[in-house]
PDB file of N, CA, C and O in Angstrom:
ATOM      1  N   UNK A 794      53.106 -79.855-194.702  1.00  0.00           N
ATOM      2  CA  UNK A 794      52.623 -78.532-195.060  1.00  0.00           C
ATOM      3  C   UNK A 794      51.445 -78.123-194.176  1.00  0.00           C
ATOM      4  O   UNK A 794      50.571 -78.875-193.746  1.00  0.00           O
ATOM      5  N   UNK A 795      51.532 -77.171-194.030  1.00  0.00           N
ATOM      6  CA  UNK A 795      50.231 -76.102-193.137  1.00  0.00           C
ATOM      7  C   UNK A 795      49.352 -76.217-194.168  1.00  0.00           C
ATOM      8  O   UNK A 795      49.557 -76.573-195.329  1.00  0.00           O
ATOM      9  N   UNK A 796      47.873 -75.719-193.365  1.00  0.00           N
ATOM     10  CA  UNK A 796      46.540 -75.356-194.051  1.00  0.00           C
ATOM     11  C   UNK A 796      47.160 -74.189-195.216  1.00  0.00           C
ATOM     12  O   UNK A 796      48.292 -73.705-195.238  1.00  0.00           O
ATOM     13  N   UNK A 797      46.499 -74.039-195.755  1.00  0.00           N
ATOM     14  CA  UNK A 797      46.479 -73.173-197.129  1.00  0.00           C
ATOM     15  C   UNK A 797      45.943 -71.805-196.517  1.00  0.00           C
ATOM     16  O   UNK A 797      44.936 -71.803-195.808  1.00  0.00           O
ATOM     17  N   UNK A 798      46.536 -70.822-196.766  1.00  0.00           N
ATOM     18  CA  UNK A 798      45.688 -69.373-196.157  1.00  0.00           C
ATOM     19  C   UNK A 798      45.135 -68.536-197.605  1.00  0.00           C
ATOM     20  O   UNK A 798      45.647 -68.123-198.645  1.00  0.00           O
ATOM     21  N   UNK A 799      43.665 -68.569-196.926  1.00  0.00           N
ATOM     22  CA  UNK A 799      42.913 -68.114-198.163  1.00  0.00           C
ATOM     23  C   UNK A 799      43.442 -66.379-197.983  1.00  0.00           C
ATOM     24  O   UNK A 799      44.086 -65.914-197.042  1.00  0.00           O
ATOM     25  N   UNK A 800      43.034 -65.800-198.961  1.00  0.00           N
ATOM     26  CA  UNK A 800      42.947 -64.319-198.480  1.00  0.00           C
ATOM     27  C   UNK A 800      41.206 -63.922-199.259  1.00  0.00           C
ATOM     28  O   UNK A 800      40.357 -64.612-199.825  1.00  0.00           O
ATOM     29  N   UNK A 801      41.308 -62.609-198.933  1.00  0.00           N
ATOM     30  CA  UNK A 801      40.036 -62.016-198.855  1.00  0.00           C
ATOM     31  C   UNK A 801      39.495 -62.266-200.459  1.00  0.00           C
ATOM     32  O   UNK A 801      38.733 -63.209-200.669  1.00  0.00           O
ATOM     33  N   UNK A 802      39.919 -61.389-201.563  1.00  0.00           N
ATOM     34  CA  UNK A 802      40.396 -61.972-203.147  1.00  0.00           C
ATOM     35  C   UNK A 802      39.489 -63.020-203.443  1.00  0.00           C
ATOM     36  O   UNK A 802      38.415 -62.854-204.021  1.00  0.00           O
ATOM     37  N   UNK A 803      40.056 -64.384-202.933  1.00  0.00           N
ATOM     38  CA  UNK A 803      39.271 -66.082-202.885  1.00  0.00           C
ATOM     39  C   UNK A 803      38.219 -65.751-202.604  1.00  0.00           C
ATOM     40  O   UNK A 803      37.563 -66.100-203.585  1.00  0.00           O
ATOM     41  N   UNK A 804      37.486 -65.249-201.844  1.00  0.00           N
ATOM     42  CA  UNK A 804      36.132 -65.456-200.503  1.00  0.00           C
ATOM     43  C   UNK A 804      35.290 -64.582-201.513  1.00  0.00           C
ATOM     44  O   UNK A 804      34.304 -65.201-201.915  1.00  0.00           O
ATOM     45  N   UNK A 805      35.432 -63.109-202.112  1.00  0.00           N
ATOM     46  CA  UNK A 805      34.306 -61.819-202.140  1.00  0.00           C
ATOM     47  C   UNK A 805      33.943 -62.216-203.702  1.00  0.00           C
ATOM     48  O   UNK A 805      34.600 -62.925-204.463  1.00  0.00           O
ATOM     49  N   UNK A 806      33.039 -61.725-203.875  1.00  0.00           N
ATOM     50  CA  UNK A 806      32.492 -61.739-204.943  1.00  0.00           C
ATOM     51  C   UNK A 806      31.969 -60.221-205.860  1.00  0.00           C
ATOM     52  O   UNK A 806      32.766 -59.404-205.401  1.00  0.00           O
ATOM     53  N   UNK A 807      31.384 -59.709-206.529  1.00  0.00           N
ATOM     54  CA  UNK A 807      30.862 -59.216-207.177  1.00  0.00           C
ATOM     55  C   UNK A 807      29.922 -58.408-205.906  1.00  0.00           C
ATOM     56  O   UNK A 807      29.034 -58.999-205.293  1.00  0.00           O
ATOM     57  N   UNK A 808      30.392 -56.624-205.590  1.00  0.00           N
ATOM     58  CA  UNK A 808      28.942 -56.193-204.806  1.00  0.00           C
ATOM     59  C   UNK A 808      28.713 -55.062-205.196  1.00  0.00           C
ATOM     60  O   UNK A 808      29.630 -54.289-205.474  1.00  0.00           O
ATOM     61  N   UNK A 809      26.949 -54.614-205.333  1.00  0.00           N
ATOM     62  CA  UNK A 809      26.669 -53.422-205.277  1.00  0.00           C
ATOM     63  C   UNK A 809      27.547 -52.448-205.097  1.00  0.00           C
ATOM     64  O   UNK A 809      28.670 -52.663-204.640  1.00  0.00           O
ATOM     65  N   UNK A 810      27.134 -51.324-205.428  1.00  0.00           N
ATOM     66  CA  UNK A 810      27.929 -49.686-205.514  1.00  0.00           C
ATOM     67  C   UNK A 810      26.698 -49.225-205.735  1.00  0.00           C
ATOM     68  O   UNK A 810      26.067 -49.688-206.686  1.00  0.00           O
ATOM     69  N   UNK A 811      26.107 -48.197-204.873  1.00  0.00           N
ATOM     70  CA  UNK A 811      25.178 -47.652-204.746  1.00  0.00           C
ATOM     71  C   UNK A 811      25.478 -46.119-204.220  1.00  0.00           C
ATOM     72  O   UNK A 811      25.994 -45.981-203.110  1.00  0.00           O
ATOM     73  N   UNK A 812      25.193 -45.114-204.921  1.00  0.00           N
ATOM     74  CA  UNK A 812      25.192 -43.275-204.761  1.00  0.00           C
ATOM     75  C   UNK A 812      24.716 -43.393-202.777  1.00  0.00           C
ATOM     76  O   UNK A 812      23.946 -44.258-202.359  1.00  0.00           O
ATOM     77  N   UNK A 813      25.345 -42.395-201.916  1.00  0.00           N
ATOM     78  CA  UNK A 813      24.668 -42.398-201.118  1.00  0.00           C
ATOM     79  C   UNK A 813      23.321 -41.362-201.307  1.00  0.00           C
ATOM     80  O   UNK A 813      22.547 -41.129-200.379  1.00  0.00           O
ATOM     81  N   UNK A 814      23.238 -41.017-202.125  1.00  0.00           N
ATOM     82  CA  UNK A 814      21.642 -40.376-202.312  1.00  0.00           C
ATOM     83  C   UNK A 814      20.667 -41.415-203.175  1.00  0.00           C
ATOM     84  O   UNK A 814      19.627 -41.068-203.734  1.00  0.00           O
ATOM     85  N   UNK A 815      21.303 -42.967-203.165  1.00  0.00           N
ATOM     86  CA  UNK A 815      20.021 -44.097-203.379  1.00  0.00           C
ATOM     87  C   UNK A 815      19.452 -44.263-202.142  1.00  0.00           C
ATOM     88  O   UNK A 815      20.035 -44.451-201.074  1.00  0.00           O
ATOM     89  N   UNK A 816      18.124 -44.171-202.383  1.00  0.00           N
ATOM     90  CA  UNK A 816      17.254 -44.674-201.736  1.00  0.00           C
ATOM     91  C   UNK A 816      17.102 -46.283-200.500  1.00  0.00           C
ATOM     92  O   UNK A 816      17.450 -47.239-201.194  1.00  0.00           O
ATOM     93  N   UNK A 817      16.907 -46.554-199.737  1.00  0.00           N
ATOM     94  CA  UNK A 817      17.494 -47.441-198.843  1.00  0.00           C
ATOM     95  C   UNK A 817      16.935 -48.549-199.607  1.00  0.00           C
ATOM     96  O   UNK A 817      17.642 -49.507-199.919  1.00  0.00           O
ATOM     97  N   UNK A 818      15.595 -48.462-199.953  1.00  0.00           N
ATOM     98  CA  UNK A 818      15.189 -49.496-200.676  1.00  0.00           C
ATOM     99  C   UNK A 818      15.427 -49.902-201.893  1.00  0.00           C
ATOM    100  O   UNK A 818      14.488 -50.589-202.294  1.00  0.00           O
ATOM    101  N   UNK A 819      16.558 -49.743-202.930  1.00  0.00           N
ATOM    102  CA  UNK A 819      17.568 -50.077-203.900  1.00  0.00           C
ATOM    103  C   UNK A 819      18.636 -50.587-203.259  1.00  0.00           C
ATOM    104  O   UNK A 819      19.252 -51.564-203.685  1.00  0.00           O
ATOM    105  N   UNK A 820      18.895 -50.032-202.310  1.00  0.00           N
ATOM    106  CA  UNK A 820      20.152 -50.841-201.396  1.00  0.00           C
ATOM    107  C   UNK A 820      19.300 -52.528-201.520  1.00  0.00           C
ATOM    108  O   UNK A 820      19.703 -53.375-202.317  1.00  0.00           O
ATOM    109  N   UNK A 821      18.080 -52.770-200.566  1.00  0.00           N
ATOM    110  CA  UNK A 821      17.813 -54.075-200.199  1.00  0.00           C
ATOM    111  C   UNK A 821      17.529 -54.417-201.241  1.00  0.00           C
ATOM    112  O   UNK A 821      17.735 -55.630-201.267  1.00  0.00           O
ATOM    113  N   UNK A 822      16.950 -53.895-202.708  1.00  0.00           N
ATOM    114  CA  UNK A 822      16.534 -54.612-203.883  1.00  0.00           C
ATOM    115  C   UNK A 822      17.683 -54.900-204.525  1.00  0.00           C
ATOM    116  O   UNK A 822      17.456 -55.814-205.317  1.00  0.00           O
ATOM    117  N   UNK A 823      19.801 -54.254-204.592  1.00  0.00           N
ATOM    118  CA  UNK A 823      20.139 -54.635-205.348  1.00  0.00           C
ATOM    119  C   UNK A 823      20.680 -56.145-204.045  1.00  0.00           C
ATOM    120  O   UNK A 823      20.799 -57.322-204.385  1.00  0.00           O
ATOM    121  N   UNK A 824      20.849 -55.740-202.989  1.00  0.00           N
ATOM    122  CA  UNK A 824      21.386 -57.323-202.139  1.00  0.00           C
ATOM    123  C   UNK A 824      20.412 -58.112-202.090  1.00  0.00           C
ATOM    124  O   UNK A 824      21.007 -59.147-201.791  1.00  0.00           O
ATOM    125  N   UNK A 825      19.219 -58.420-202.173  1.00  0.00           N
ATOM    126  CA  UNK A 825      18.308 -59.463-202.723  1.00  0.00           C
ATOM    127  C   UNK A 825      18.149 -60.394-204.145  1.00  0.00           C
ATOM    128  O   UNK A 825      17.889 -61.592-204.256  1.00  0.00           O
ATOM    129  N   UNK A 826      18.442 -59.233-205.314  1.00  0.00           N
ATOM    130  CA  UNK A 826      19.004 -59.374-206.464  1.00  0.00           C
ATOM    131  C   UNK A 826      20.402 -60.218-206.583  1.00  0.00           C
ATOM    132  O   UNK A 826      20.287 -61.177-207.346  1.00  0.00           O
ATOM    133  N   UNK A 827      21.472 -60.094-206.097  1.00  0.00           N
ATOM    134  CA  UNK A 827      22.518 -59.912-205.761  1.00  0.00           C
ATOM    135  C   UNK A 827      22.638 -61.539-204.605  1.00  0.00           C
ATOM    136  O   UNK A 827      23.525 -62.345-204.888  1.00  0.00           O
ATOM    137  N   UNK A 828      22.021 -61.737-203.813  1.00  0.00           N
ATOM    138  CA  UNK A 828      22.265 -62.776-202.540  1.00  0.00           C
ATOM    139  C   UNK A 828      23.448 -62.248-201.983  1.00  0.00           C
ATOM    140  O   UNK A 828      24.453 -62.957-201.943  1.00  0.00           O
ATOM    141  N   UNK A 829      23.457 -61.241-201.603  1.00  0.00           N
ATOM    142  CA  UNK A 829      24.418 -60.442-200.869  1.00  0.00           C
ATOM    143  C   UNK A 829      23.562 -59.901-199.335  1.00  0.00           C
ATOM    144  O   UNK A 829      22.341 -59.774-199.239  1.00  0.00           O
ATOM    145  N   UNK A 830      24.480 -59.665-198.336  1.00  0.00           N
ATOM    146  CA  UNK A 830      23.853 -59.125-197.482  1.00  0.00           C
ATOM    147  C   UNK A 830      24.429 -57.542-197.164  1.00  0.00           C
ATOM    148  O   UNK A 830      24.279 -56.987-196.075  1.00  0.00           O
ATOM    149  N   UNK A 831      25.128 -56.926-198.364  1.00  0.00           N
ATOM    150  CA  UNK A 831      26.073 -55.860-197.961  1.00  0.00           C
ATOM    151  C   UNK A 831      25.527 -55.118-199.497  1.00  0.00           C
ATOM    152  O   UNK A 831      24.942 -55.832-200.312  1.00  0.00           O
ATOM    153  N   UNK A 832      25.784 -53.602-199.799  1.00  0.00           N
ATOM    154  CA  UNK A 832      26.303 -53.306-200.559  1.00  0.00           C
ATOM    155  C   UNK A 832      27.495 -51.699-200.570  1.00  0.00           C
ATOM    156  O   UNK A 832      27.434 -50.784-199.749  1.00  0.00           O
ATOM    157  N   UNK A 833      27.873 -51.738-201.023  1.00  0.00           N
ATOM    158  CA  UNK A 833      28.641 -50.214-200.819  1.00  0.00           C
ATOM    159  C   UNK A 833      27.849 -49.142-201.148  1.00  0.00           C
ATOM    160  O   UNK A 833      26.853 -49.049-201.866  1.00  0.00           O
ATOM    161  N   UNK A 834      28.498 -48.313-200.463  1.00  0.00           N
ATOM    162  CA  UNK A 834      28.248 -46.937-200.692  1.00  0.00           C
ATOM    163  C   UNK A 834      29.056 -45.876-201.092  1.00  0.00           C
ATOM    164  O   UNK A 834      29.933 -45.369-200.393  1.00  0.00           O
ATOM    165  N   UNK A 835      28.607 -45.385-202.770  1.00  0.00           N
ATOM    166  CA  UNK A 835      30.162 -44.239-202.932  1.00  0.00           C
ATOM    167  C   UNK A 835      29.779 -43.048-203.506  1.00  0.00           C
ATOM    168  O   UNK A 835      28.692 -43.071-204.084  1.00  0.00           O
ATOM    169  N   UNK A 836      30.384 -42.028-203.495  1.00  0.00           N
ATOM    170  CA  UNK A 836      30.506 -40.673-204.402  1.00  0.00           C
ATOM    171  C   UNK A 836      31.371 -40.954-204.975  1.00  0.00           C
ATOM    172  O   UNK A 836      32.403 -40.947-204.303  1.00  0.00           O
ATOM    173  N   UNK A 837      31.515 -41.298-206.250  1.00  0.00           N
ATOM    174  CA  UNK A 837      32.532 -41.167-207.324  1.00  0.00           C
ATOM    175  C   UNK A 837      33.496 -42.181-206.960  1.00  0.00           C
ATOM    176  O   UNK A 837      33.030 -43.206-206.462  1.00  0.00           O
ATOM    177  N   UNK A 838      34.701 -42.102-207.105  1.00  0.00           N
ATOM    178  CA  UNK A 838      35.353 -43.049-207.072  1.00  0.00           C
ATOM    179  C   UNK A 838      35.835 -43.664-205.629  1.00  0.00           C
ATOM    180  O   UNK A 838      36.607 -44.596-205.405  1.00  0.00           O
ATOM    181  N   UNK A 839      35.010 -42.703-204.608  1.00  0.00           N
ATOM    182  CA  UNK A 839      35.572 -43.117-202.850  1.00  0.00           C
ATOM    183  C   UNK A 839      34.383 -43.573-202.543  1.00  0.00           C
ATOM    184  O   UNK A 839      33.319 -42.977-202.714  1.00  0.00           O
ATOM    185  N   UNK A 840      34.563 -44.787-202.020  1.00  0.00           N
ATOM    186  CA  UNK A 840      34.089 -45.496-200.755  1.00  0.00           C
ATOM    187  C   UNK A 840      33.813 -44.722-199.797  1.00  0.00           C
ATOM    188  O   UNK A 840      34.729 -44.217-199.148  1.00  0.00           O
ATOM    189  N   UNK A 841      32.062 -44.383-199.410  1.00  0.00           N
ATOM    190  CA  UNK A 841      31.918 -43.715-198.343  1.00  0.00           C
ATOM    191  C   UNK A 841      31.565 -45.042-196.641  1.00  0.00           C
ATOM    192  O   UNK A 841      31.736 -44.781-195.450  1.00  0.00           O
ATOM    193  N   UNK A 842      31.163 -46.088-197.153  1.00  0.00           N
ATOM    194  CA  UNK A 842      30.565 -47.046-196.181  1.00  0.00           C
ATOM    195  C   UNK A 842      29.816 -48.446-197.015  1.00  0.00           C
ATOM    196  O   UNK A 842      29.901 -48.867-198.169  1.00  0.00           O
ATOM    197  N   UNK A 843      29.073 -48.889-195.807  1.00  0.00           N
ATOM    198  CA  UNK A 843      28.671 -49.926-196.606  1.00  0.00           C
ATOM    199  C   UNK A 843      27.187 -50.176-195.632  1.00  0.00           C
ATOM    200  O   UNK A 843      27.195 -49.820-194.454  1.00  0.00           O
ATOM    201  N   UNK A 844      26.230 -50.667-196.107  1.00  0.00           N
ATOM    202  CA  UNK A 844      24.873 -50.547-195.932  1.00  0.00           C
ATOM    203  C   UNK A 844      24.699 -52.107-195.896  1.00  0.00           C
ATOM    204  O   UNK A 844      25.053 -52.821-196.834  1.00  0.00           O
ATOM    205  N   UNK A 845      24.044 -52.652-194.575  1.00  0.00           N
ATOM    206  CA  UNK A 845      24.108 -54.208-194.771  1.00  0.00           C
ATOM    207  C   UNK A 845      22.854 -54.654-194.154  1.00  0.00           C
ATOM    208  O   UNK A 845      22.195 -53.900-193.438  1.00  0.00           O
ATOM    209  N   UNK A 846      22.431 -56.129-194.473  1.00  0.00           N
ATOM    210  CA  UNK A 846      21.280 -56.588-193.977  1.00  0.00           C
ATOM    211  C   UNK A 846      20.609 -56.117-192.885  1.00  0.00           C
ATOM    212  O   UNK A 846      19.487 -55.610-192.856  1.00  0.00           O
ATOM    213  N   UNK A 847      21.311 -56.302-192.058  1.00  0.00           N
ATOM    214  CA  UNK A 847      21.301 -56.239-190.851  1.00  0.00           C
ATOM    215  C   UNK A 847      20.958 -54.485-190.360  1.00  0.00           C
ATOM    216  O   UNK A 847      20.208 -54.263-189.410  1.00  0.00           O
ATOM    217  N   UNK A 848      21.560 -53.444-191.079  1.00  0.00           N
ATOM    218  CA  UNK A 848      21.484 -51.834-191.394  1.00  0.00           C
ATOM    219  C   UNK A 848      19.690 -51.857-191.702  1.00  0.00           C
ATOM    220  O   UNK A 848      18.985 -51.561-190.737  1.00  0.00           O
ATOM    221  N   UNK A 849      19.090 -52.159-192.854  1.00  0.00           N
ATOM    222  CA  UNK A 849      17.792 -52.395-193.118  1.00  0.00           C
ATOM    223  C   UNK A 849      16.902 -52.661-191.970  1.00  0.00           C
ATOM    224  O   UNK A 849      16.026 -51.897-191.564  1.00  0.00           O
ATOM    225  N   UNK A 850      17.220 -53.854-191.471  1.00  0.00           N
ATOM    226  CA  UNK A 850      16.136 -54.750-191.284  1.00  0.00           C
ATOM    227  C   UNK A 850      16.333 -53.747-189.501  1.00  0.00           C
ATOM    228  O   UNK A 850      15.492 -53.983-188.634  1.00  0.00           O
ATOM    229  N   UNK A 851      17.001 -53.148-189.331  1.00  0.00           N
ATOM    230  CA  UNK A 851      17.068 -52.194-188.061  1.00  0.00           C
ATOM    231  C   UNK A 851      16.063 -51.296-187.932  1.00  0.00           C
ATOM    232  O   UNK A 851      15.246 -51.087-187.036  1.00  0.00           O
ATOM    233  N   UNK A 852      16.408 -50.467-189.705  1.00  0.00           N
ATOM    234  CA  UNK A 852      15.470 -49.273-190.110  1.00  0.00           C
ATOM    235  C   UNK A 852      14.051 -49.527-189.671  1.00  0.00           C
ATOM    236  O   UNK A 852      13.289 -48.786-189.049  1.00  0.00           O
ATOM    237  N   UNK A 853      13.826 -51.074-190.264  1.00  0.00           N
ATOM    238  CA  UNK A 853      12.712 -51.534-190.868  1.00  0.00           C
ATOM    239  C   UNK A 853      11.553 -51.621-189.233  1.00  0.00           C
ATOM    240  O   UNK A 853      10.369 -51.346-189.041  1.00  0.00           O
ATOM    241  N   UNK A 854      12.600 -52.109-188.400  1.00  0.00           N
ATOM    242  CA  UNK A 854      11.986 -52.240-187.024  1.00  0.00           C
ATOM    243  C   UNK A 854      11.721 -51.068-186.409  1.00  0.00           C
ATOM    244  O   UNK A 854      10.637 -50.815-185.884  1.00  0.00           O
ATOM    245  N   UNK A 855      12.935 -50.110-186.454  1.00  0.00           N
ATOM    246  CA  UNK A 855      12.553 -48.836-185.581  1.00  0.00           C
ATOM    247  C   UNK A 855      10.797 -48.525-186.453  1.00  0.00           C
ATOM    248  O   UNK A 855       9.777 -48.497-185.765  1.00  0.00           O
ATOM    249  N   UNK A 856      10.756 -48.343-187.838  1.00  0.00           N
ATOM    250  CA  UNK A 856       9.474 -47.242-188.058  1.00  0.00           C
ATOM    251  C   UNK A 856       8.596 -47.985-188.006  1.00  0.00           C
ATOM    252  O   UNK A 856       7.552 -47.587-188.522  1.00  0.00           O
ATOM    253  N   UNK A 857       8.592 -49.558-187.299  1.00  0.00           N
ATOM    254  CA  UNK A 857       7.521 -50.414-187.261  1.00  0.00           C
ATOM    255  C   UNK A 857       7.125 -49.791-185.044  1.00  0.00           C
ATOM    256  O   UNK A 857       6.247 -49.882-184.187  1.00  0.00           O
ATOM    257  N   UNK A 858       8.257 -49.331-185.208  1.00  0.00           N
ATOM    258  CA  UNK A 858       7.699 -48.708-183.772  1.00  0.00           C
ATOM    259  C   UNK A 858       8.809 -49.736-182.869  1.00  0.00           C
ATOM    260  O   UNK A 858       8.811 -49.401-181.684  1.00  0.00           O
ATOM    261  N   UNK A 859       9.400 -50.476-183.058  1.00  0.00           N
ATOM    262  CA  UNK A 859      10.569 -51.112-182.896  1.00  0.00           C
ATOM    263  C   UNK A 859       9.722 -52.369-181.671  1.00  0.00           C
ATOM    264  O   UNK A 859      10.323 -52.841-180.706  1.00  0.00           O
ATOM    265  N   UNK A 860       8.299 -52.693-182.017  1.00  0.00           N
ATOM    266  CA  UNK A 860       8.026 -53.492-180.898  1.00  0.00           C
ATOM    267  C   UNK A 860       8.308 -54.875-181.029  1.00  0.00           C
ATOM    268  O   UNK A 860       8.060 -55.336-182.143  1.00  0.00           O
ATOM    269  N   UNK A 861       8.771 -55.673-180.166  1.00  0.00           N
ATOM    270  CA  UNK A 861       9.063 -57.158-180.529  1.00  0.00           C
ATOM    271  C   UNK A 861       7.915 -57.724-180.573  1.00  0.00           C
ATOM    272  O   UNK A 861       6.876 -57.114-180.319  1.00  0.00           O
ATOM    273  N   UNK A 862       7.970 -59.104-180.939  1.00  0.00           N
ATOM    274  CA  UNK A 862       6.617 -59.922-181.055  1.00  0.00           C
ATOM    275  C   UNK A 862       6.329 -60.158-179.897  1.00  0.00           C
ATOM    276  O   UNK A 862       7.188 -59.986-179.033  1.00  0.00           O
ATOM    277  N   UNK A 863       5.165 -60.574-179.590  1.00  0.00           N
ATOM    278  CA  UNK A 863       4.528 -61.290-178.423  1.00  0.00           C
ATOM    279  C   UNK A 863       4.260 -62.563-178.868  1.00  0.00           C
ATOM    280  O   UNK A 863       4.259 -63.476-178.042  1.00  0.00           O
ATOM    281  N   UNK A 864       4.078 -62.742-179.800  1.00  0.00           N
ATOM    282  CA  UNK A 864       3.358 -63.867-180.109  1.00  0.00           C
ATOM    283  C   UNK A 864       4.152 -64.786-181.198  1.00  0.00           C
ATOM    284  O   UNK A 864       4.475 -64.438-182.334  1.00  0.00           O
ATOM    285  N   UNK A 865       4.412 -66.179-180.506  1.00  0.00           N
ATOM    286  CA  UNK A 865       4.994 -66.786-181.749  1.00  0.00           C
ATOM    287  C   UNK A 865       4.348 -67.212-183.264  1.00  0.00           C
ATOM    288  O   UNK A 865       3.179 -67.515-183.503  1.00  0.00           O
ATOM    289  N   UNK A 866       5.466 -67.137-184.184  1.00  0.00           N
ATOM    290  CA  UNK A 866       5.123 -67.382-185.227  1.00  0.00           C
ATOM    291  C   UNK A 866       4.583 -68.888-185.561  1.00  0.00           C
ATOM    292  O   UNK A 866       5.293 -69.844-185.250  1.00  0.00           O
ATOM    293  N   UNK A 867       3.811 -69.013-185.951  1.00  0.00           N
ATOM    294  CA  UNK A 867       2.925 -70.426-186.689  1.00  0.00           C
ATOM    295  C   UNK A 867       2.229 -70.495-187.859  1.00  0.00           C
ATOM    296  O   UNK A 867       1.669 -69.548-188.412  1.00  0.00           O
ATOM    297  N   UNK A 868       2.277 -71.762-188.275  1.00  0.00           N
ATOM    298  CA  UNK A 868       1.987 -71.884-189.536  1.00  0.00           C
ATOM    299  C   UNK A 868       0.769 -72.044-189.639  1.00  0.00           C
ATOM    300  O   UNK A 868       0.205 -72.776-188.826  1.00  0.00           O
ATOM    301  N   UNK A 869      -0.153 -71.234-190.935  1.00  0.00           N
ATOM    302  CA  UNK A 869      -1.282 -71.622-191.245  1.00  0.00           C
ATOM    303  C   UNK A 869      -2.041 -73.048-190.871  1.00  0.00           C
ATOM    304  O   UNK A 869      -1.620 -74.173-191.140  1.00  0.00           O
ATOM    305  N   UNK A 870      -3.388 -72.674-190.114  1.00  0.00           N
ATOM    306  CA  UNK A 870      -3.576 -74.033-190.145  1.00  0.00           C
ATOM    307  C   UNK A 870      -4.770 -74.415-191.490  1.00  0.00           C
ATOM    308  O   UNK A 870      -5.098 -75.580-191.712  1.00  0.00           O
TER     309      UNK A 870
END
């Protein structure tokens, strides 16, 4: 016998549904809540998109002025 083929079903779990007129920061509070890195986005019963870690932490950089570090991170001494 072959490997077993999972389908999608097996793998997903339980995710957010969030209005697209929530606020971005309910998005990251319900996938933090959640240990999700995704949540949806809908008007009523349609799926408009989906809003993911990675979507945030973009936002989060551009209005930080989008500058990278210079300096590495270290631990308290």
């Amino acid at each position: 016998m072959g490997p077993a083929v999972l389908t999608v079903a097996e793998v997903h779990g339980p995710v957010a549904v969030l209005p697209s007129s929530a606020p971005l920061s309910a998005a990251a509070a319900a996938m933090a809540a959640d240990g999700r890195d995704a949540v949806l986005v809908a008007d009523g019963d349609r799926i408009d998109g989906i809003v993911t870690a990675s979507d945030v932490v973009g936002v989060v950089a551009r209005r930080a002025g989008g500058r990278p570090r210079t300096t590495p991170l270290r631990p308290p001494s």
